[in-house]
Amino acid sequence: AQGMSLLMNGANIVTRRAIKALDDGITTPFITAMYSWNMLYNPDESVKGDYNVQAKGSAALMEREQQAQMFFQFLQFVNSNPILAKGAKWDKIAEEGARLLRMNKAGLFATPEEFKQIIDEMAKQPPPVAPQIEVAKIRAEVDKYVADLNAQLEKGRQALDKVLADAKLASDLQMHLSQQGMSLEELKQSFGLARMQEDNANARFNAEMAAKMGLGSGI
C-alpha cells in the first residue's frame, strides 16, 4: 500500500463505518427480504436460485479511491511517453476520469467534431521552441551585449587616455615656458612671427626666381 492510500483510508474510516452500517442494517436486510419474496411468490421460475446477498458499499468506496489513484498514475505514464501521448484518445480518457470521479460528464467536454477541430488548429501552430535553443539564444544575446559594452568601455578608455596625454603635454609645455620665462601667448606670437618671416622669405625667393627666368639669367 502507498503512503497516500493509507492516509486517505485513515481519513475516510468514519465514512466507511457509516456505509458499512447502512449495508448491514438496511441494504442487506431489504434486498434479502425482496429476494425471499421472489423465491416464494414469483411465478417466473428462471429467477429463482440459491443466492446470498452481499452489500459492497464500503468495498466499492475503497475500490473507487484506488481506481482514481491508479488512473492519475496512468495519466502521468501516458503523458511521459511521447508515442503514447500522441496516439492516446484524450477525449475518451477524460470521460473515463469523469466516470471514476462520479462526475456528470454532460457539458464538460467538447463533441468529437469539436475535438477534431481543436486538434487541427493546434497542428497548424508552430512547434514550441526547445528550452535548450531558447537558453542558447538568450546566452548569445547576453554575450553580444557584453561584447558591445566592453567595446564601448575600450573606446572610452582610449579617449580618456588621449585626454590625459594632451593634458600632460600641455602641462609639460607650460612648465617649459615657465622655465624659459615665456608665457603661452608669447610663444604663440613667436611662432606667428617666425611663420611670417618664413612666408616672406619664400615669397621673395619665388619673386627672384620668376624675375631671373623672365630676364633669361637662369636659375
PDB file of C-alpha atoms in Angstrom:
ATOM      1  CA  ALA A   1       0.000   0.000   0.000  1.00  0.00           C
ATOM      2  CA  GLN A   2       1.201   3.505  -0.749  1.00  0.00           C
ATOM      3  CA  GLY A   3       1.507   6.150   1.914  1.00  0.00           C
ATOM      4  CA  MET A   4      -1.159   8.338   0.302  1.00  0.00           C
ATOM      5  CA  SER A   5      -3.573   5.389   0.186  1.00  0.00           C
ATOM      6  CA  LEU A   6      -3.037   4.783   3.902  1.00  0.00           C
ATOM      7  CA  LEU A   7      -3.701   8.431   4.676  1.00  0.00           C
ATOM      8  CA  MET A   8      -6.841   8.507   2.536  1.00  0.00           C
ATOM      9  CA  ASN A   9      -8.155   5.303   4.086  1.00  0.00           C
ATOM     10  CA  GLY A  10      -7.486   6.630   7.577  1.00  0.00           C
ATOM     11  CA  ALA A  11      -9.264   9.896   6.753  1.00  0.00           C
ATOM     12  CA  ASN A  12     -12.328   8.055   5.386  1.00  0.00           C
ATOM     13  CA  ILE A  13     -12.662   5.482   8.152  1.00  0.00           C
ATOM     14  CA  VAL A  14     -15.698   7.240   9.637  1.00  0.00           C
ATOM     15  CA  THR A  15     -17.395   7.378   6.241  1.00  0.00           C
ATOM     16  CA  ARG A  16     -16.678   3.700   5.631  1.00  0.00           C
ATOM     17  CA  ARG A  17     -18.151   2.788   9.014  1.00  0.00           C
ATOM     18  CA  ALA A  18     -21.343   4.657   8.159  1.00  0.00           C
ATOM     19  CA  ILE A  19     -21.562   2.923   4.785  1.00  0.00           C
ATOM     20  CA  LYS A  20     -20.896  -0.469   6.403  1.00  0.00           C
ATOM     21  CA  ALA A  21     -23.687   0.173   8.907  1.00  0.00           C
ATOM     22  CA  LEU A  22     -26.002   1.125   6.030  1.00  0.00           C
ATOM     23  CA  ASP A  23     -25.077  -2.092   4.205  1.00  0.00           C
ATOM     24  CA  ASP A  24     -25.595  -4.310   7.252  1.00  0.00           C
ATOM     25  CA  GLY A  25     -28.649  -2.602   8.700  1.00  0.00           C
ATOM     26  CA  ILE A  26     -30.669  -1.532   5.644  1.00  0.00           C
ATOM     27  CA  THR A  27     -29.360  -2.685   2.250  1.00  0.00           C
ATOM     28  CA  THR A  28     -28.714  -6.353   3.102  1.00  0.00           C
ATOM     29  CA  PRO A  29     -31.969  -6.977   5.053  1.00  0.00           C
ATOM     30  CA  PHE A  30     -34.093  -5.128   2.462  1.00  0.00           C
ATOM     31  CA  ILE A  31     -32.616  -6.899  -0.566  1.00  0.00           C
ATOM     32  CA  THR A  32     -32.744 -10.242   1.313  1.00  0.00           C
ATOM     33  CA  ALA A  33     -36.441  -9.723   2.020  1.00  0.00           C
ATOM     34  CA  MET A  34     -37.114  -8.924  -1.650  1.00  0.00           C
ATOM     35  CA  TYR A  35     -35.108 -11.987  -2.699  1.00  0.00           C
ATOM     36  CA  SER A  36     -37.030 -14.217  -0.273  1.00  0.00           C
ATOM     37  CA  TRP A  37     -40.371 -12.907  -1.534  1.00  0.00           C
ATOM     38  CA  ASN A  38     -39.393 -13.630  -5.144  1.00  0.00           C
ATOM     39  CA  MET A  39     -38.254 -17.133  -4.207  1.00  0.00           C
ATOM     40  CA  LEU A  40     -41.659 -17.790  -2.705  1.00  0.00           C
ATOM     41  CA  TYR A  41     -44.145 -15.925  -4.878  1.00  0.00           C
ATOM     42  CA  ASN A  42     -42.536 -15.037  -8.235  1.00  0.00           C
ATOM     43  CA  PRO A  43     -44.173 -17.131 -10.970  1.00  0.00           C
ATOM     44  CA  ASP A  44     -41.025 -16.960 -13.126  1.00  0.00           C
ATOM     45  CA  GLU A  45     -39.010 -19.997 -12.123  1.00  0.00           C
ATOM     46  CA  SER A  46     -35.934 -18.733 -14.032  1.00  0.00           C
ATOM     47  CA  VAL A  47     -35.227 -16.023 -11.456  1.00  0.00           C
ATOM     48  CA  LYS A  48     -35.124 -18.482  -8.569  1.00  0.00           C
ATOM     49  CA  GLY A  49     -31.914 -19.898  -7.137  1.00  0.00           C
ATOM     50  CA  ASP A  50     -29.716 -20.249  -4.086  1.00  0.00           C
ATOM     51  CA  TYR A  51     -28.119 -16.861  -3.513  1.00  0.00           C
ATOM     52  CA  ASN A  52     -26.710 -14.793  -0.654  1.00  0.00           C
ATOM     53  CA  VAL A  53     -26.982 -11.002  -0.586  1.00  0.00           C
ATOM     54  CA  GLN A  54     -23.653  -9.199  -0.262  1.00  0.00           C
ATOM     55  CA  ALA A  55     -23.693  -5.411   0.028  1.00  0.00           C
ATOM     56  CA  LYS A  56     -20.324  -3.923  -1.033  1.00  0.00           C
ATOM     57  CA  GLY A  57     -20.759  -0.225  -0.377  1.00  0.00           C
ATOM     58  CA  SER A  58     -17.556   0.205   1.695  1.00  0.00           C
ATOM     59  CA  ALA A  59     -15.575  -2.114  -0.606  1.00  0.00           C
ATOM     60  CA  ALA A  60     -16.797  -0.181  -3.649  1.00  0.00           C
ATOM     61  CA  LEU A  61     -15.758   3.084  -1.998  1.00  0.00           C
ATOM     62  CA  MET A  62     -12.221   1.819  -1.375  1.00  0.00           C
ATOM     63  CA  GLU A  63     -12.053   0.331  -4.854  1.00  0.00           C
ATOM     64  CA  ARG A  64     -13.144   3.615  -6.415  1.00  0.00           C
ATOM     65  CA  GLU A  65     -10.425   5.522  -4.498  1.00  0.00           C
ATOM     66  CA  GLN A  66      -7.789   3.049  -5.641  1.00  0.00           C
ATOM     67  CA  GLN A  67      -9.030   3.244  -9.226  1.00  0.00           C
ATOM     68  CA  ALA A  68      -8.874   7.047  -9.140  1.00  0.00           C
ATOM     69  CA  GLN A  69      -5.281   6.971  -7.857  1.00  0.00           C
ATOM     70  CA  MET A  70      -4.251   4.387 -10.445  1.00  0.00           C
ATOM     71  CA  PHE A  71      -5.998   6.438 -13.132  1.00  0.00           C
ATOM     72  CA  PHE A  72      -3.894   9.521 -12.342  1.00  0.00           C
ATOM     73  CA  GLN A  73      -0.738   7.396 -12.322  1.00  0.00           C
ATOM     74  CA  PHE A  74      -1.783   6.037 -15.710  1.00  0.00           C
ATOM     75  CA  LEU A  75      -2.220   9.606 -16.980  1.00  0.00           C
ATOM     76  CA  GLN A  76       1.303  10.507 -15.876  1.00  0.00           C
ATOM     77  CA  PHE A  77       2.681   7.376 -17.558  1.00  0.00           C
ATOM     78  CA  VAL A  78       0.915   8.106 -20.857  1.00  0.00           C
ATOM     79  CA  ASN A  79       1.908  11.775 -20.806  1.00  0.00           C
ATOM     80  CA  SER A  80       5.562  10.899 -20.143  1.00  0.00           C
ATOM     81  CA  ASN A  81       5.754   8.710 -23.279  1.00  0.00           C
ATOM     82  CA  PRO A  82       5.702  10.812 -26.482  1.00  0.00           C
ATOM     83  CA  ILE A  83       4.398   7.957 -28.637  1.00  0.00           C
ATOM     84  CA  LEU A  84       1.576   7.067 -26.240  1.00  0.00           C
ATOM     85  CA  ALA A  85       0.748  10.728 -25.638  1.00  0.00           C
ATOM     86  CA  LYS A  86       0.440  11.358 -29.364  1.00  0.00           C
ATOM     87  CA  GLY A  87      -1.699   8.283 -30.027  1.00  0.00           C
ATOM     88  CA  ALA A  88      -3.920   8.472 -26.946  1.00  0.00           C
ATOM     89  CA  LYS A  89      -7.607   9.333 -27.305  1.00  0.00           C
ATOM     90  CA  TRP A  90      -7.673  12.053 -24.681  1.00  0.00           C
ATOM     91  CA  ASP A  91     -11.401  12.671 -25.006  1.00  0.00           C
ATOM     92  CA  LYS A  92     -12.101   9.044 -24.043  1.00  0.00           C
ATOM     93  CA  ILE A  93      -9.553   9.222 -21.231  1.00  0.00           C
ATOM     94  CA  ALA A  94     -11.207  12.393 -19.904  1.00  0.00           C
ATOM     95  CA  GLU A  95     -14.614  10.699 -19.982  1.00  0.00           C
ATOM     96  CA  GLU A  96     -13.216   7.733 -18.059  1.00  0.00           C
ATOM     97  CA  GLY A  97     -11.756  10.082 -15.455  1.00  0.00           C
ATOM     98  CA  ALA A  98     -15.135  11.796 -15.048  1.00  0.00           C
ATOM     99  CA  ARG A  99     -16.779   8.394 -14.633  1.00  0.00           C
ATOM    100  CA  LEU A 100     -14.320   7.303 -11.936  1.00  0.00           C
ATOM    101  CA  LEU A 101     -14.836  10.580 -10.083  1.00  0.00           C
ATOM    102  CA  ARG A 102     -18.616  10.172 -10.373  1.00  0.00           C
ATOM    103  CA  MET A 103     -18.962  13.438 -12.217  1.00  0.00           C
ATOM    104  CA  ASN A 104     -21.636  14.296 -14.723  1.00  0.00           C
ATOM    105  CA  LYS A 105     -19.690  14.435 -17.970  1.00  0.00           C
ATOM    106  CA  ALA A 106     -22.566  16.085 -19.843  1.00  0.00           C
ATOM    107  CA  GLY A 107     -21.410  19.502 -20.974  1.00  0.00           C
ATOM    108  CA  LEU A 108     -17.885  19.092 -19.595  1.00  0.00           C
ATOM    109  CA  PHE A 109     -16.181  18.155 -22.856  1.00  0.00           C
ATOM    110  CA  ALA A 110     -16.442  19.086 -26.473  1.00  0.00           C
ATOM    111  CA  THR A 111     -18.024  16.863 -29.058  1.00  0.00           C
ATOM    112  CA  PRO A 112     -15.775  14.605 -31.210  1.00  0.00           C
ATOM    113  CA  GLU A 113     -16.120  17.075 -34.085  1.00  0.00           C
ATOM    114  CA  GLU A 114     -15.083  19.961 -31.845  1.00  0.00           C
ATOM    115  CA  PHE A 115     -12.158  17.920 -30.537  1.00  0.00           C
ATOM    116  CA  LYS A 116     -11.039  17.267 -34.120  1.00  0.00           C
ATOM    117  CA  GLN A 117     -11.247  20.971 -34.925  1.00  0.00           C
ATOM    118  CA  ILE A 118      -9.198  21.829 -31.827  1.00  0.00           C
ATOM    119  CA  ILE A 119      -6.542  19.252 -32.780  1.00  0.00           C
ATOM    120  CA  ASP A 120      -6.383  20.601 -36.353  1.00  0.00           C
ATOM    121  CA  GLU A 121      -5.898  24.154 -35.070  1.00  0.00           C
ATOM    122  CA  MET A 122      -3.152  23.022 -32.697  1.00  0.00           C
ATOM    123  CA  ALA A 123      -1.414  21.194 -35.555  1.00  0.00           C
ATOM    124  CA  LYS A 124      -1.313  24.424 -37.585  1.00  0.00           C
ATOM    125  CA  GLN A 125       0.507  26.295 -34.821  1.00  0.00           C
ATOM    126  CA  PRO A 126       4.320  26.358 -34.995  1.00  0.00           C
ATOM    127  CA  PRO A 127       6.017  23.844 -32.734  1.00  0.00           C
ATOM    128  CA  PRO A 128       7.276  25.217 -29.428  1.00  0.00           C
ATOM    129  CA  VAL A 129      10.928  26.169 -29.218  1.00  0.00           C
ATOM    130  CA  ALA A 130      13.004  23.715 -27.254  1.00  0.00           C
ATOM    131  CA  PRO A 131      14.250  25.099 -23.908  1.00  0.00           C
ATOM    132  CA  GLN A 132      17.864  24.393 -24.909  1.00  0.00           C
ATOM    133  CA  ILE A 133      17.508  26.514 -28.064  1.00  0.00           C
ATOM    134  CA  GLU A 134      15.859  29.329 -26.119  1.00  0.00           C
ATOM    135  CA  VAL A 135      18.626  29.266 -23.491  1.00  0.00           C
ATOM    136  CA  ALA A 136      21.310  29.292 -26.211  1.00  0.00           C
ATOM    137  CA  LYS A 137      19.636  32.267 -27.895  1.00  0.00           C
ATOM    138  CA  ILE A 138      19.465  34.202 -24.629  1.00  0.00           C
ATOM    139  CA  ARG A 139      23.106  33.349 -23.879  1.00  0.00           C
ATOM    140  CA  ALA A 140      24.164  34.590 -27.348  1.00  0.00           C
ATOM    141  CA  GLU A 141      22.268  37.860 -26.821  1.00  0.00           C
ATOM    142  CA  VAL A 142      23.909  38.326 -23.428  1.00  0.00           C
ATOM    143  CA  ASP A 143      27.376  37.607 -24.876  1.00  0.00           C
ATOM    144  CA  LYS A 144      26.778  40.143 -27.673  1.00  0.00           C
ATOM    145  CA  TYR A 145      25.601  42.746 -25.163  1.00  0.00           C
ATOM    146  CA  VAL A 146      28.692  42.165 -23.009  1.00  0.00           C
ATOM    147  CA  ALA A 147      30.980  42.379 -26.073  1.00  0.00           C
ATOM    148  CA  ASP A 148      29.372  45.670 -27.187  1.00  0.00           C
ATOM    149  CA  LEU A 149      29.660  47.031 -23.674  1.00  0.00           C
ATOM    150  CA  ASN A 150      33.345  46.074 -23.488  1.00  0.00           C
ATOM    151  CA  ALA A 151      33.955  47.749 -26.871  1.00  0.00           C
ATOM    152  CA  GLN A 152      32.312  50.956 -25.664  1.00  0.00           C
ATOM    153  CA  LEU A 153      34.362  50.838 -22.478  1.00  0.00           C
ATOM    154  CA  GLU A 154      37.533  50.379 -24.524  1.00  0.00           C
ATOM    155  CA  LYS A 155      36.663  53.396 -26.693  1.00  0.00           C
ATOM    156  CA  GLY A 156      36.004  55.436 -23.607  1.00  0.00           C
ATOM    157  CA  ARG A 157      39.307  54.313 -22.084  1.00  0.00           C
ATOM    158  CA  GLN A 158      41.205  55.280 -25.245  1.00  0.00           C
ATOM    159  CA  ALA A 159      39.525  58.702 -25.332  1.00  0.00           C
ATOM    160  CA  LEU A 160      40.374  59.221 -21.675  1.00  0.00           C
ATOM    161  CA  ASP A 161      43.997  58.214 -22.302  1.00  0.00           C
ATOM    162  CA  LYS A 162      44.191  60.742 -25.181  1.00  0.00           C
ATOM    163  CA  VAL A 163      42.741  63.481 -22.988  1.00  0.00           C
ATOM    164  CA  LEU A 164      45.198  62.658 -20.236  1.00  0.00           C
ATOM    165  CA  ALA A 165      48.093  62.608 -22.749  1.00  0.00           C
ATOM    166  CA  ASP A 166      47.060  66.022 -24.151  1.00  0.00           C
ATOM    167  CA  ALA A 167      46.752  67.377 -20.637  1.00  0.00           C
ATOM    168  CA  LYS A 168      50.222  66.066 -19.756  1.00  0.00           C
ATOM    169  CA  LEU A 169      51.663  67.593 -22.942  1.00  0.00           C
ATOM    170  CA  ALA A 170      50.058  70.943 -22.122  1.00  0.00           C
ATOM    171  CA  SER A 171      51.343  70.724 -18.562  1.00  0.00           C
ATOM    172  CA  ASP A 172      54.876  69.914 -19.741  1.00  0.00           C
ATOM    173  CA  LEU A 173      54.743  72.796 -22.253  1.00  0.00           C
ATOM    174  CA  GLN A 174      53.545  75.212 -19.610  1.00  0.00           C
ATOM    175  CA  MET A 175      56.316  74.078 -17.276  1.00  0.00           C
ATOM    176  CA  HIS A 176      58.931  74.524 -20.053  1.00  0.00           C
ATOM    177  CA  LEU A 177      57.665  78.011 -20.858  1.00  0.00           C
ATOM    178  CA  SER A 178      57.733  78.987 -17.196  1.00  0.00           C
ATOM    179  CA  GLN A 179      61.315  77.800 -17.010  1.00  0.00           C
ATOM    180  CA  GLN A 180      62.164  79.894 -20.108  1.00  0.00           C
ATOM    181  CA  GLY A 181      60.366  82.892 -18.650  1.00  0.00           C
ATOM    182  CA  MET A 182      57.888  82.979 -21.507  1.00  0.00           C
ATOM    183  CA  SER A 183      54.115  82.793 -21.472  1.00  0.00           C
ATOM    184  CA  LEU A 184      51.934  80.747 -23.770  1.00  0.00           C
ATOM    185  CA  GLU A 185      50.734  83.890 -25.557  1.00  0.00           C
ATOM    186  CA  GLU A 186      54.297  84.971 -26.191  1.00  0.00           C
ATOM    187  CA  LEU A 187      55.054  81.540 -27.597  1.00  0.00           C
ATOM    188  CA  LYS A 188      52.085  81.851 -29.987  1.00  0.00           C
ATOM    189  CA  GLN A 189      53.267  85.299 -31.082  1.00  0.00           C
ATOM    190  CA  SER A 190      56.793  83.977 -31.538  1.00  0.00           C
ATOM    191  CA  PHE A 191      55.540  81.114 -33.694  1.00  0.00           C
ATOM    192  CA  GLY A 192      53.422  83.578 -35.677  1.00  0.00           C
ATOM    193  CA  LEU A 193      56.364  85.938 -36.269  1.00  0.00           C
ATOM    194  CA  ALA A 194      58.595  83.080 -37.343  1.00  0.00           C
ATOM    195  CA  ARG A 195      55.911  81.856 -39.708  1.00  0.00           C
ATOM    196  CA  MET A 196      55.516  85.332 -41.209  1.00  0.00           C
ATOM    197  CA  GLN A 197      59.277  85.654 -41.713  1.00  0.00           C
ATOM    198  CA  GLU A 198      59.372  82.231 -43.360  1.00  0.00           C
ATOM    199  CA  ASP A 199      56.453  83.155 -45.639  1.00  0.00           C
ATOM    200  CA  ASN A 200      58.151  86.451 -46.610  1.00  0.00           C
ATOM    201  CA  ALA A 201      61.400  84.649 -47.396  1.00  0.00           C
ATOM    202  CA  ASN A 202      59.569  82.148 -49.545  1.00  0.00           C
ATOM    203  CA  ALA A 203      57.706  84.897 -51.364  1.00  0.00           C
ATOM    204  CA  ARG A 204      60.915  86.853 -52.009  1.00  0.00           C
ATOM    205  CA  PHE A 205      62.653  83.727 -53.273  1.00  0.00           C
ATOM    206  CA  ASN A 206      59.774  82.958 -55.623  1.00  0.00           C
ATOM    207  CA  ALA A 207      59.796  86.558 -56.944  1.00  0.00           C
ATOM    208  CA  GLU A 208      63.541  86.463 -57.583  1.00  0.00           C
ATOM    209  CA  MET A 209      63.257  83.160 -59.392  1.00  0.00           C
ATOM    210  CA  ALA A 210      60.429  84.464 -61.545  1.00  0.00           C
ATOM    211  CA  ALA A 211      62.460  87.607 -62.404  1.00  0.00           C
ATOM    212  CA  LYS A 212      65.538  85.601 -63.340  1.00  0.00           C
ATOM    213  CA  MET A 213      63.539  83.310 -65.514  1.00  0.00           C
ATOM    214  CA  GLY A 214      61.895  86.311 -67.221  1.00  0.00           C
ATOM    215  CA  LEU A 215      65.205  88.097 -67.848  1.00  0.00           C
ATOM    216  CA  GLY A 216      66.913  84.945 -69.004  1.00  0.00           C
ATOM    217  CA  SER A 217      69.625  84.984 -66.425  1.00  0.00           C
ATOM    218  CA  GLY A 218      68.883  81.405 -65.451  1.00  0.00           C
ATOM    219  CA  ILE A 219      68.362  79.950 -62.036  1.00  0.00           C
TER     220      ILE A 219
END
